[in-house]
XYZ file of C-alpha atoms in Angstrom:
776
model
C -63.695 -38.202 -11.563
C -63.509 -37.672 -7.822
C -64.830 -34.919 -5.575
C -62.287 -33.104 -3.413
C -62.830 -30.286 -0.931
C -59.482 -30.090 0.804
C -55.907 -29.489 -0.245
C -55.060 -31.060 -3.585
C -51.412 -31.121 -2.565
C -48.905 -31.771 -5.268
C -51.560 -32.628 -7.883
C -52.514 -28.996 -8.346
C -49.622 -27.214 -6.675
C -48.576 -23.980 -8.286
C -45.194 -24.318 -9.908
C -43.279 -24.792 -13.128
C -44.063 -27.991 -15.063
C -42.615 -29.439 -18.221
C -45.086 -28.980 -21.072
C -45.747 -31.441 -23.890
C -44.281 -28.999 -26.397
C -41.031 -28.648 -24.494
C -40.106 -25.688 -22.309
C -41.890 -24.930 -19.066
C -45.306 -23.639 -18.120
C -46.822 -22.501 -14.863
C -49.753 -24.401 -13.411
C -53.019 -23.134 -11.956
C -54.286 -24.132 -8.504
C -58.028 -24.237 -7.826
C -57.593 -24.106 -4.047
C -58.856 -20.539 -3.893
C -60.668 -18.356 -1.365
C -63.571 -18.764 -0.995
C -63.215 -22.499 -1.553
C -65.684 -23.781 -4.170
C -68.451 -26.061 -2.926
C -67.534 -28.962 -5.250
C -64.269 -29.612 -7.086
C -64.005 -32.719 -9.268
C -60.557 -33.493 -10.586
C -60.652 -34.998 -14.067
C -58.228 -37.741 -15.028
C -57.307 -36.265 -18.388
C -54.856 -33.705 -19.750
C -55.497 -30.106 -18.911
C -55.707 -27.021 -21.093
C -52.839 -24.733 -21.961
C -53.791 -21.078 -21.670
C -51.837 -19.034 -24.205
C -52.177 -15.914 -26.339
C -53.915 -17.988 -29.021
C -56.799 -18.515 -26.571
C -59.843 -16.330 -27.145
C -62.591 -15.369 -24.690
C -66.012 -16.030 -26.200
C -69.186 -14.377 -24.899
C -72.839 -14.401 -26.087
C -73.554 -11.885 -28.816
C -75.681 -8.934 -27.741
C -75.193 -9.442 -23.994
C -73.426 -6.325 -22.692
C -72.967 -7.707 -19.180
C -71.308 -10.844 -20.525
C -69.144 -8.716 -22.790
C -68.078 -6.778 -19.694
C -67.414 -10.069 -17.889
C -65.190 -11.106 -20.779
C -63.307 -7.822 -20.556
C -62.748 -8.348 -16.831
C -61.390 -11.843 -17.462
C -59.072 -10.616 -20.219
C -57.807 -7.891 -17.901
C -57.220 -10.292 -15.014
C -55.331 -12.768 -17.205
C -53.212 -9.996 -18.660
C -52.416 -8.595 -15.235
C -51.373 -11.953 -13.786
C -49.652 -13.670 -16.707
C -48.908 -10.996 -19.293
C -51.001 -12.905 -21.856
C -53.153 -10.666 -24.055
C -56.281 -12.581 -24.982
C -58.702 -11.418 -27.636
C -62.468 -11.340 -27.089
C -65.114 -12.414 -29.550
C -68.824 -13.250 -29.459
C -70.104 -16.730 -30.082
C -71.334 -19.835 -28.301
C -70.440 -23.325 -27.112
C -69.617 -24.359 -30.668
C -66.578 -22.086 -30.342
C -65.260 -23.866 -27.245
C -62.311 -25.646 -28.858
C -59.130 -23.932 -27.719
C -60.968 -21.057 -26.052
C -62.642 -19.847 -22.865
C -66.407 -19.710 -23.355
C -68.692 -17.673 -21.118
C -72.297 -18.829 -21.240
C -75.600 -18.854 -19.361
C -78.116 -21.621 -18.814
C -77.658 -23.070 -15.307
C -80.665 -23.556 -13.022
C -81.994 -20.052 -12.190
C -83.042 -21.208 -8.708
C -79.389 -20.594 -7.749
C -78.938 -17.245 -9.534
C -75.296 -16.774 -8.519
C -74.191 -20.346 -9.221
C -71.588 -21.228 -11.816
C -69.863 -24.255 -13.326
C -66.235 -24.021 -14.350
C -65.179 -26.861 -16.647
C -61.647 -27.353 -17.893
C -60.705 -30.043 -20.405
C -57.946 -30.478 -22.924
C -60.109 -28.740 -25.530
C -60.844 -25.562 -23.602
C -62.594 -23.866 -20.708
C -66.282 -23.177 -20.126
C -67.693 -20.907 -17.424
C -71.453 -21.354 -17.295
C -73.658 -19.386 -14.938
C -77.254 -19.168 -13.846
C -76.864 -15.430 -14.435
C -74.237 -12.958 -15.520
C -73.323 -12.605 -11.837
C -72.738 -16.359 -11.577
C -70.394 -16.212 -14.548
C -68.556 -13.322 -12.860
C -67.913 -15.459 -9.757
C -66.648 -18.272 -11.974
C -64.290 -15.726 -13.517
C -63.086 -14.751 -10.030
C -62.321 -18.395 -9.247
C -60.345 -18.776 -12.460
C -58.570 -15.479 -11.780
C -57.538 -16.553 -8.275
C -56.397 -19.948 -9.591
C -53.807 -18.403 -11.890
C -50.173 -18.020 -10.836
C -48.562 -14.618 -10.874
C -45.878 -14.725 -13.540
C -45.197 -14.259 -17.216
C -46.167 -16.798 -19.847
C -48.534 -19.661 -20.609
C -50.437 -21.474 -17.868
C -51.541 -25.107 -17.625
C -55.084 -25.376 -16.299
C -55.555 -28.902 -14.899
C -58.732 -30.636 -16.042
C -61.504 -30.072 -13.545
C -65.222 -29.526 -13.046
C -66.145 -27.011 -10.350
C -69.759 -26.552 -9.274
C -70.152 -23.623 -6.954
C -72.775 -21.386 -5.416
C -72.951 -19.038 -2.410
C -74.409 -20.000 0.949
C -75.891 -16.523 1.544
C -77.615 -14.204 -0.919
C -76.448 -11.083 0.941
C -72.653 -10.938 1.241
C -71.683 -7.474 2.336
C -69.044 -5.094 3.588
C -69.750 -1.742 5.232
C -67.614 1.366 4.827
C -68.080 4.539 6.875
C -66.973 7.668 4.996
C -68.559 10.184 7.363
C -65.908 10.139 10.115
C -63.076 10.146 7.591
C -63.823 10.874 3.967
C -62.239 9.096 1.018
C -62.392 10.037 -2.647
C -64.147 8.367 -5.559
C -61.073 6.423 -6.707
C -60.581 4.936 -3.256
C -64.238 3.927 -3.034
C -63.828 2.162 -6.374
C -60.755 0.402 -5.018
C -62.847 -0.775 -2.046
C -65.423 -2.140 -4.501
C -62.650 -3.986 -6.352
C -61.689 -5.604 -3.060
C -65.274 -6.788 -2.620
C -65.341 -8.244 -6.122
C -62.141 -10.196 -5.483
C -63.796 -11.783 -2.435
C -67.137 -12.677 -4.129
C -69.113 -10.038 -2.234
C -72.245 -8.494 -3.709
C -73.353 -5.736 -1.319
C -71.557 -2.472 -0.545
C -73.106 -0.799 2.517
C -72.080 2.857 2.229
C -72.429 4.826 5.480
C -72.794 8.385 4.169
C -73.996 10.507 7.092
C -73.218 10.910 10.774
C -72.576 13.467 13.507
C -69.086 14.121 12.124
C -70.016 14.852 8.512
C -72.733 14.708 5.836
C -71.184 13.224 2.692
C -73.868 13.103 -0.031
C -75.313 16.003 -2.032
C -79.059 16.600 -1.565
C -80.220 19.261 -4.001
C -83.356 20.208 -2.032
C -81.206 20.632 1.071
C -77.955 22.237 -0.163
C -76.792 23.304 3.297
C -76.332 19.649 4.245
C -73.091 19.703 2.278
C -72.408 23.450 2.425
C -72.384 23.411 6.247
C -72.814 19.804 7.347
C -69.863 18.315 5.467
C -67.132 20.271 7.291
C -66.108 20.043 10.931
C -63.887 22.754 12.385
C -61.466 20.343 14.047
C -61.006 16.682 14.920
C -60.291 15.247 18.348
C -56.836 13.767 18.873
C -56.773 10.156 20.027
C -59.543 8.588 22.070
C -61.650 11.682 22.860
C -58.685 13.253 24.634
C -60.276 16.702 24.772
C -57.489 18.012 22.538
C -58.252 18.965 18.928
C -56.106 19.460 15.844
C -57.764 22.774 14.794
C -57.753 21.651 11.122
C -61.048 21.963 9.196
C -62.019 18.591 7.761
C -64.581 17.948 5.043
C -65.565 16.379 1.759
C -68.684 15.032 0.065
C -69.847 13.232 -3.061
C -71.881 14.977 -5.708
C -74.867 13.049 -6.977
C -73.042 12.446 -10.246
C -70.075 10.984 -8.373
C -72.383 8.736 -6.389
C -74.029 7.527 -9.614
C -70.583 6.857 -11.056
C -69.783 4.658 -8.059
C -73.136 2.871 -8.327
C -72.442 2.104 -11.994
C -68.882 0.962 -11.238
C -70.201 -1.446 -8.595
C -73.010 -2.712 -10.832
C -70.523 -3.707 -13.529
C -68.975 -5.964 -10.869
C -72.404 -7.299 -9.826
C -72.323 -5.383 -6.552
C -75.308 -3.447 -5.226
C -74.621 -0.222 -3.341
C -76.841 0.168 -0.271
C -76.707 3.757 1.012
C -77.212 4.561 4.676
C -78.818 7.765 5.911
C -78.587 7.264 9.676
C -81.659 8.590 11.475
C -83.089 9.842 13.820
C -79.815 9.790 15.804
C -76.300 10.473 14.525
C -77.684 13.627 12.900
C -75.644 16.472 14.387
C -74.103 17.351 11.015
C -77.607 17.691 9.578
C -78.728 19.758 12.583
C -75.800 22.096 12.006
C -77.241 22.798 8.569
C -80.891 22.903 9.693
C -81.016 23.658 13.440
C -84.802 23.966 13.397
C -84.950 20.165 13.078
C -83.506 19.656 16.573
C -85.384 19.664 19.848
C -83.458 22.664 21.244
C -83.095 24.689 18.057
C -79.330 24.785 18.412
C -76.964 26.239 17.574
C -75.135 23.066 16.625
C -71.716 22.263 15.213
C -70.556 19.330 13.126
C -69.126 17.115 15.836
C -65.343 16.970 16.096
C -65.312 14.137 18.635
C -66.364 10.499 18.505
C -69.231 8.819 20.298
C -72.968 9.408 20.524
C -74.447 12.891 20.515
C -77.569 13.615 22.565
C -78.779 15.978 19.819
C -81.009 14.093 17.400
C -83.826 14.858 14.992
C -86.932 16.174 16.756
C -89.536 13.444 16.399
C -92.369 15.821 17.259
C -91.590 18.293 14.484
C -93.478 17.901 11.197
C -90.539 19.574 9.456
C -88.446 16.544 10.451
C -90.795 14.232 8.564
C -90.593 16.462 5.497
C -86.805 16.486 5.802
C -86.753 12.684 5.834
C -88.963 12.619 2.718
C -86.768 15.176 0.937
C -83.568 13.285 1.641
C -84.856 9.790 0.923
C -86.615 11.053 -2.185
C -83.287 12.024 -3.732
C -81.444 9.007 -2.348
C -83.741 6.604 -4.221
C -83.115 8.556 -7.414
C -79.362 8.008 -7.041
C -79.334 4.455 -5.696
C -81.457 1.781 -7.443
C -80.986 -0.770 -4.639
C -84.021 -2.588 -3.264
C -82.805 -1.800 0.248
C -82.147 1.622 1.745
C -80.476 1.653 5.177
C -82.038 4.108 7.624
C -79.768 3.533 10.626
C -81.905 3.668 13.751
C -78.972 2.962 16.078
C -77.711 4.746 19.173
C -80.420 7.389 19.367
C -80.460 8.913 22.877
C -83.914 9.920 24.086
C -82.848 12.605 26.575
C -83.922 15.470 24.297
C -87.250 13.812 23.475
C -87.995 13.291 27.165
C -87.902 17.076 27.718
C -89.111 18.298 24.315
C -92.703 19.677 24.287
C -93.132 18.770 20.610
C -91.989 15.197 21.141
C -94.197 14.774 24.183
C -97.128 16.226 22.223
C -96.472 13.689 19.473
C -96.470 10.879 22.042
C -99.816 12.097 23.362
C -101.291 12.506 19.885
C -100.279 8.977 18.946
C -101.719 7.618 22.190
C -98.410 6.024 23.117
C -98.295 4.519 26.599
C -95.550 2.597 28.413
C -96.002 -1.086 27.583
C -93.660 -2.619 30.163
C -91.036 -3.351 27.531
C -90.460 -0.034 25.787
C -90.631 3.539 26.980
C -92.850 6.024 25.140
C -89.729 7.582 23.656
C -88.536 4.234 22.318
C -91.922 3.784 20.718
C -91.613 7.293 19.305
C -88.452 6.199 17.502
C -90.480 3.382 15.958
C -92.880 6.063 14.664
C -89.988 7.862 12.923
C -88.592 4.660 11.434
C -92.092 3.658 10.392
C -92.510 6.980 8.572
C -89.262 6.386 6.665
C -90.332 2.835 5.851
C -93.737 3.922 4.522
C -92.102 6.514 2.290
C -89.687 3.931 0.901
C -92.340 1.219 0.549
C -94.559 3.672 -1.351
C -91.673 4.100 -3.771
C -91.012 0.379 -4.175
C -88.130 0.092 -1.727
C -87.474 -1.722 1.547
C -85.592 -0.616 4.665
C -82.721 -2.090 6.583
C -81.934 -0.757 10.042
C -79.556 -1.532 12.868
C -81.038 -3.841 15.487
C -82.205 -0.955 17.711
C -85.116 -0.522 15.288
C -86.720 -3.442 17.134
C -87.043 -1.271 20.250
C -90.495 0.222 20.484
C -91.926 -2.115 17.891
C -90.447 -3.125 14.545
C -91.575 -1.574 11.282
C -93.575 -4.267 9.459
C -91.333 -4.953 6.457
C -87.974 -4.057 7.969
C -84.811 -6.119 7.672
C -82.637 -6.071 10.797
C -78.874 -5.733 10.797
C -77.745 -7.397 14.031
C -74.633 -5.597 15.299
C -74.863 -5.575 19.081
C -74.929 -9.369 19.253
C -76.037 -12.398 17.300
C -78.937 -12.648 19.761
C -80.503 -9.584 18.097
C -80.532 -11.423 14.777
C -82.086 -14.440 16.466
C -84.763 -12.202 17.947
C -85.569 -10.720 14.530
C -85.683 -14.152 12.861
C -88.030 -15.504 15.515
C -90.291 -12.490 14.848
C -90.361 -13.462 11.170
C -88.088 -10.657 9.983
C -85.075 -11.101 7.750
C -81.751 -10.440 9.453
C -78.204 -9.757 8.367
C -75.600 -10.864 10.883
C -72.862 -8.341 11.591
C -72.024 -8.756 15.295
C -69.348 -6.550 16.784
C -67.910 -9.611 18.530
C -66.605 -11.069 15.248
C -67.183 -8.696 12.336
C -66.087 -5.198 13.324
C -62.972 -4.673 11.237
C -62.138 -1.380 12.955
C -61.124 -3.454 16.002
C -57.512 -4.426 16.617
C -56.337 -7.610 14.912
C -53.323 -8.142 17.158
C -52.893 -8.322 20.929
C -49.726 -6.267 20.611
C -51.648 -3.015 20.210
C -48.596 -0.839 20.858
C -47.232 -1.860 17.459
C -50.540 -1.266 15.683
C -52.112 1.907 14.314
C -54.495 3.387 16.867
C -57.900 1.706 16.713
C -61.189 2.066 18.538
C -60.362 -0.952 20.725
C -61.560 -4.543 20.745
C -59.707 -7.532 19.368
C -60.792 -9.551 16.342
C -57.968 -11.628 14.847
C -58.275 -13.492 11.569
C -59.167 -16.759 13.286
C -62.098 -15.176 15.128
C -63.569 -13.924 11.859
C -63.163 -17.322 10.244
C -64.718 -19.107 13.217
C -67.953 -17.130 13.121
C -71.103 -19.151 12.388
C -73.987 -16.869 11.314
C -76.900 -19.282 11.852
C -77.310 -20.121 15.562
C -78.415 -23.622 16.481
C -81.280 -22.138 18.500
C -83.174 -21.347 15.284
C -85.566 -23.797 13.673
C -84.965 -24.575 9.971
C -87.799 -22.212 9.034
C -86.466 -19.435 11.277
C -82.971 -19.963 9.882
C -84.174 -18.964 6.408
C -84.543 -15.420 7.777
C -80.754 -15.166 8.232
C -80.233 -13.869 4.713
C -76.679 -12.654 4.924
C -73.465 -11.681 6.658
C -71.535 -8.418 6.670
C -68.439 -6.912 8.264
C -68.419 -3.265 9.350
C -65.647 -0.701 9.168
C -66.104 2.512 11.174
C -63.438 5.092 10.448
C -63.048 7.233 13.576
C -59.436 6.060 13.803
C -58.852 5.266 10.128
C -57.724 8.524 8.510
C -56.754 7.260 5.039
C -57.483 4.490 2.588
C -54.161 2.704 3.075
C -55.269 2.052 6.635
C -58.663 0.902 5.354
C -56.858 -1.767 3.358
C -54.786 -2.725 6.397
C -57.856 -3.187 8.588
C -59.816 -5.100 5.933
C -57.211 -7.496 4.560
C -56.836 -10.411 5.018
C -59.829 -10.458 7.388
C -62.019 -9.942 4.319
C -60.744 -13.301 3.025
C -61.954 -15.046 6.184
C -65.289 -13.233 5.887
C -65.611 -14.428 2.285
C -65.578 -18.060 3.379
C -68.102 -17.379 6.156
C -70.393 -15.824 3.542
C -69.869 -18.285 0.719
C -69.039 -21.883 1.590
C -71.017 -24.589 3.332
C -69.968 -24.730 6.998
C -69.005 -28.406 6.633
C -66.185 -27.285 4.327
C -64.763 -24.689 6.692
C -61.388 -25.623 8.121
C -59.032 -22.952 9.403
C -55.828 -24.850 8.636
C -57.007 -25.361 5.060
C -57.848 -21.666 4.816
C -54.375 -20.694 6.040
C -52.781 -23.039 3.503
C -54.740 -21.357 0.699
C -54.185 -17.786 1.889
C -50.663 -17.253 0.450
C -52.031 -17.814 -3.036
C -54.563 -15.013 -2.509
C -51.930 -12.798 -0.922
C -49.958 -12.932 -4.169
C -52.919 -11.124 -5.706
C -52.905 -8.602 -2.859
C -49.271 -7.906 -3.694
C -50.062 -7.584 -7.384
C -52.833 -5.079 -6.632
C -50.604 -3.176 -4.208
C -52.931 -3.648 -1.239
C -51.604 -2.662 2.177
C -52.696 -5.867 3.913
C -51.928 -6.858 7.502
C -49.265 -9.549 7.822
C -49.932 -10.876 11.339
C -50.862 -14.302 10.018
C -47.333 -14.663 8.603
C -45.783 -13.978 12.001
C -45.278 -16.598 14.690
C -48.576 -17.974 15.948
C -48.120 -18.456 19.696
C -50.367 -20.451 22.016
C -50.054 -20.597 25.800
C -51.403 -23.406 27.965
C -50.895 -23.403 31.755
C -49.911 -26.822 33.056
C -50.528 -26.914 36.846
C -49.451 -30.556 37.044
C -45.917 -29.580 36.006
C -46.017 -26.020 37.311
C -45.159 -24.832 33.835
C -46.545 -22.641 31.085
C -46.653 -24.628 27.857
C -45.826 -22.568 24.748
C -46.380 -23.741 21.175
C -44.996 -21.822 18.200
C -46.433 -22.261 14.705
C -45.883 -20.727 11.276
C -48.383 -20.604 8.428
C -45.874 -22.463 6.281
C -43.021 -24.904 6.848
C -40.451 -22.219 7.644
C -38.230 -22.580 10.712
C -38.992 -20.728 13.939
C -36.183 -19.541 16.197
C -36.573 -18.216 19.727
C -34.822 -16.763 22.752
C -35.746 -16.603 26.440
C -33.323 -13.886 27.551
C -34.952 -10.908 25.850
C -32.512 -10.713 22.940
C -33.858 -10.648 19.395
C -33.764 -14.113 17.810
C -31.926 -14.846 14.581
C -31.312 -17.933 12.470
C -28.494 -18.741 14.908
C -30.862 -18.825 17.923
C -32.361 -22.096 19.199
C -34.746 -23.668 16.700
C -38.233 -24.473 17.911
C -39.032 -28.181 17.679
C -41.583 -28.932 20.383
C -43.680 -27.324 23.120
C -41.633 -25.075 25.394
C -42.204 -25.500 29.131
C -41.581 -22.226 30.951
C -41.097 -22.489 34.719
C -39.517 -19.164 35.626
C -39.788 -15.489 34.642
C -38.425 -14.704 31.198
C -38.931 -12.660 28.054
C -39.845 -14.959 25.188
C -39.054 -13.766 21.666
C -39.598 -15.705 18.445
C -39.313 -15.151 14.703
C -40.098 -17.062 11.524
C -36.993 -17.233 9.344
C -37.722 -17.225 5.605
C -35.443 -16.808 2.562
C -37.412 -13.771 1.394
C -37.274 -12.108 4.802
C -38.028 -12.831 8.424
C -41.362 -12.227 10.108
C -41.811 -9.603 12.752
C -40.417 -10.580 16.151
C -42.952 -11.844 18.667
C -42.228 -10.767 22.237
C -43.921 -11.683 25.507
C -42.823 -11.086 29.087
C -43.824 -14.012 31.276
C -44.248 -13.362 34.990
C -44.035 -15.924 37.790
C -45.159 -15.669 41.395
C -46.427 -18.119 43.975
C -49.871 -18.295 42.337
C -48.559 -18.915 38.822
C -49.632 -22.166 37.168
C -51.471 -23.264 40.312
C -54.955 -24.833 40.183
C -57.728 -22.251 40.523
C -61.417 -22.756 41.208
C -64.165 -20.176 40.676
C -66.918 -19.973 43.319
C -68.951 -17.457 41.308
C -69.418 -17.535 37.521
C -67.338 -15.738 34.940
C -69.390 -13.676 32.504
C -69.943 -15.942 29.483
C -69.408 -13.201 26.914
C -65.919 -12.519 28.260
C -64.916 -15.897 29.610
C -62.188 -16.561 27.043
C -59.912 -19.278 28.470
C -61.529 -19.145 31.882
C -60.122 -19.119 35.386
C -56.604 -20.143 34.330
C -56.251 -16.657 32.801
C -55.772 -15.321 36.329
C -52.661 -17.408 37.079
C -51.052 -17.979 33.670
C -48.168 -15.513 34.075
C -49.412 -13.367 31.191
C -50.546 -9.788 31.764
C -53.106 -7.890 29.738
C -52.805 -4.391 28.337
C -55.440 -1.644 28.244
C -57.551 -3.537 25.688
C -59.923 -5.706 27.698
C -60.994 -7.772 24.669
C -57.676 -9.458 23.913
C -58.475 -12.586 25.915
C -56.000 -11.684 28.642
C -58.833 -10.478 30.911
C -61.953 -12.209 32.184
C -65.084 -10.386 33.268
C -67.627 -10.515 36.063
C -71.033 -8.894 35.838
C -73.950 -8.956 38.265
C -71.923 -11.090 40.658
C -68.630 -10.880 42.558
C -65.454 -12.715 41.684
C -64.480 -15.425 44.158
C -61.482 -17.518 43.219
C -59.681 -20.126 45.300
C -56.047 -20.854 44.458
C -54.539 -24.137 45.603
C -50.823 -23.563 46.306
C -50.481 -27.376 46.489
C -48.510 -27.183 49.745
C -48.335 -24.809 52.723
C -46.656 -21.654 51.400
C -45.781 -18.384 53.096
C -47.333 -15.265 51.555
C -47.571 -11.655 52.701
C -48.912 -9.821 49.651
C -51.679 -10.240 47.074
C -52.208 -8.178 43.944
C -54.787 -8.019 41.176
C -55.066 -5.927 38.034
C -58.250 -4.495 36.550
C -58.923 -2.926 33.177
C -61.215 0.095 32.991
C -63.134 1.440 29.972
C -65.910 3.524 31.494
C -67.663 4.223 28.195
C -68.150 0.467 27.741
C -69.579 0.012 31.263
C -66.261 -1.441 32.442
C -65.366 -0.021 35.871
C -62.749 -0.569 38.528
C -63.242 -2.861 41.534
C -65.074 -1.559 44.625
C -63.650 -4.212 47.002
C -60.642 -6.531 47.148
C -60.259 -9.150 49.864
C -57.878 -12.001 50.673
C -58.724 -15.014 52.837
C -56.653 -18.104 53.628
C -57.389 -21.710 54.584
C -55.523 -24.879 55.425
C -58.289 -27.234 54.288
C -59.966 -25.292 51.468
C -63.235 -25.121 53.419
C -62.837 -22.746 56.329
C -61.306 -19.375 55.396
C -60.242 -16.400 57.439
C -59.753 -12.940 56.032
C -56.207 -11.576 56.273
C -56.606 -8.354 54.256
C -59.310 -6.339 52.533
C -59.921 -2.898 51.106
C -62.848 -0.869 49.818
C -62.371 1.480 46.860
C -64.389 4.595 46.034
C -66.807 4.822 43.139
C -65.143 6.029 39.968
C -65.470 9.657 38.988
C -66.197 10.928 35.521
C -62.640 12.224 35.152
C -60.913 9.038 36.334
C -58.717 7.574 33.649
C -59.362 4.437 31.629
C -56.714 1.734 31.449
C -55.018 -0.743 33.777
C -55.244 -0.377 37.573
C -53.170 -2.316 40.100
C -54.500 -3.156 43.564
C -52.176 -4.653 46.169
C -52.795 -5.754 49.748
C -49.942 -6.369 52.197
C -50.456 -8.354 55.411
C -48.495 -10.193 58.097
C -46.772 -13.288 56.695
C -49.019 -16.331 56.809
C -48.369 -19.918 55.824
C -51.313 -21.429 53.982
C -52.273 -23.793 51.186
C -55.508 -22.224 49.918
C -56.043 -18.540 49.120
C -59.410 -17.029 48.311
C -59.452 -13.803 46.313
C -62.677 -11.789 46.414
C -63.313 -8.837 44.077
C -66.558 -6.895 43.998
C -67.539 -4.888 40.916
C -69.517 -1.659 40.740
C -73.080 -2.892 41.208
C -74.699 0.479 40.444
C -73.005 2.918 38.082
C -73.016 6.549 39.280
C -75.408 9.281 38.177
C -72.898 10.916 35.809
C -72.760 7.800 33.607
C -75.169 6.988 30.780
C -75.784 3.588 32.364
C -76.535 5.046 35.795
C -78.024 2.551 38.204
C -77.014 -0.468 36.131
C -74.300 -2.918 37.177
C -70.855 -2.484 35.629
C -68.424 -5.090 34.385
C -65.159 -5.661 36.202
C -62.319 -7.144 34.144
C -59.561 -8.878 36.084
C -56.223 -10.233 34.997
C -53.296 -11.699 36.839
C -53.531 -12.611 40.530
C -50.113 -12.363 42.146
C -49.191 -13.890 45.512
C -45.804 -13.205 47.103
């Protein structure tokens, strides 16, 4: 026996093998996703799975009987084999697949999958462990008709994290019961055990509350929905939908059969405009309110000074815990503006009655939010439940038994862990699946923004090195979030989730020492065959050309590498024409030294990939050495200073890596032209997204030097502060000056150091995102 964690290569490759009885048989491949912790290849004949094989489960165990039914269904779906089920024990192992319990209960979701010439055993520490062993066997099978050879093996496996979740927002766009079940099936395929169901928000209340019928009668329907990114234009089409309590219980039961716990979210005290539409007396102003037809954060929230609000919370949570048996109930706590509370007599009276005073860290209103969350927590604790909240629940003091879901950054999870609170890591930087997954956003369905490709998900490490071993035990899980403002139907849900969910599965499940992106990519096609079988609308970017750019100042060239996930040939052109199999074949790094339009395609027998296209710009600054005199913002540093002279321009998505950011300091960059060069114009580009605190430049200056030490200014310009109506997107700023011959050019850009009064971040510094510097 030998332990193997990486590719088994030809030993376990899926294919057609000659069987001992003549004819041919397909072979299983245990290189699945998530990769098991330990795989020991046995040097003995394997087991032939055929219709004579039975699935044996313990008598009287309904969950194991259901597990057996799942396995029979999976095998039938993938191979066409119709296996019979029967109850029994290990004595019935010969020629069969036996499901059994008995592993160490300290690892409740662990399993052992053993394959020998006599049969297959899947043993678990619990019924859930057996279910994950079944998933591994399922994903090992080829898709085809007929018997399958299962190579002899012993797999010992267990999850790294106890909480392995995926979040699904149905309040912005509603999806029916069958689609929710399909989402749960996707979780089961990827070994996930928590379904975080976001049921309420400003744009719609989606769960029936019998004590509060107007929540669904009025709060579930908005009159119209904004078109695009809060364009101010609406479609004038009423939009609604909600789940009855019976439907919700049906979904809970469906998930439980697959060993998945449904965690409902009732987001409070903010994100409550749909509820206020139904019960306006619960707001600080008394309304009237409307279910919000736009996206963003409403200033209208539950009135924290109103005793009716506390009763409302009790009424809603009281029915929620009757529907959902989960230990955790999510109470939101995120993005709750305090502007109404600051002016509300009832809220101010509550602050006075509670004796709340500013503490130097949190305003009285922030502490008032902690009072509301604390009320919800006490109600749930009194009924044997615990709360989870978004990381804003730490503002104003954290409820004593709360678990924190860190979404704004991993640092929030670190903060919670150091306070002794459990945390679930779900940072928007890596795990927001409503973000774009391609830089070429023009070819993608509209999304909220951002950029999180498959590799970024896979590269996420949930336990920061800054935590001690004891503190690290408070990082109990990992979750990806899907917000549906721009996801109108379930086919698009699938597209945004898959295959990023596969990368998430390995982050959640396997030991970090086993993570290897190239290995993951090699195993992904096997999982994708299951996606095809299930009819999932998965994104196919990973099967396109993978392009990397590396500026090479020493050669004055832009190095370009082209890779495919498999061994297929890549063909390219540099003249803007679409490449075909007759175009030049890529063999080694391309060195681009002049403007061109690069296009590339992977040529496969079953169809070519999508064509990659990139316009590469050259000017006198391109591929020249560049030195920063003031720091780049670490959060948005990406590939650093070379981004400004690499010949590649960014689009209106500032998170694609084509822009770098400066915050709380100016940008000062010195470009070495390597020899005296005449220039008479300088240009920069900025990317603006005002809602994200990303503003245009306030100053642009150009200075020149012969020695790189003493500079003189040759051009400069001040720009006005941005107005509320100024557009988002890409801005160009150019300065023209008398021709000057120089070797060194300093570019100075000043950001908005104090955002204007009309902005929610008034008085705070803004980010400035800068892309290509052009000198001509």
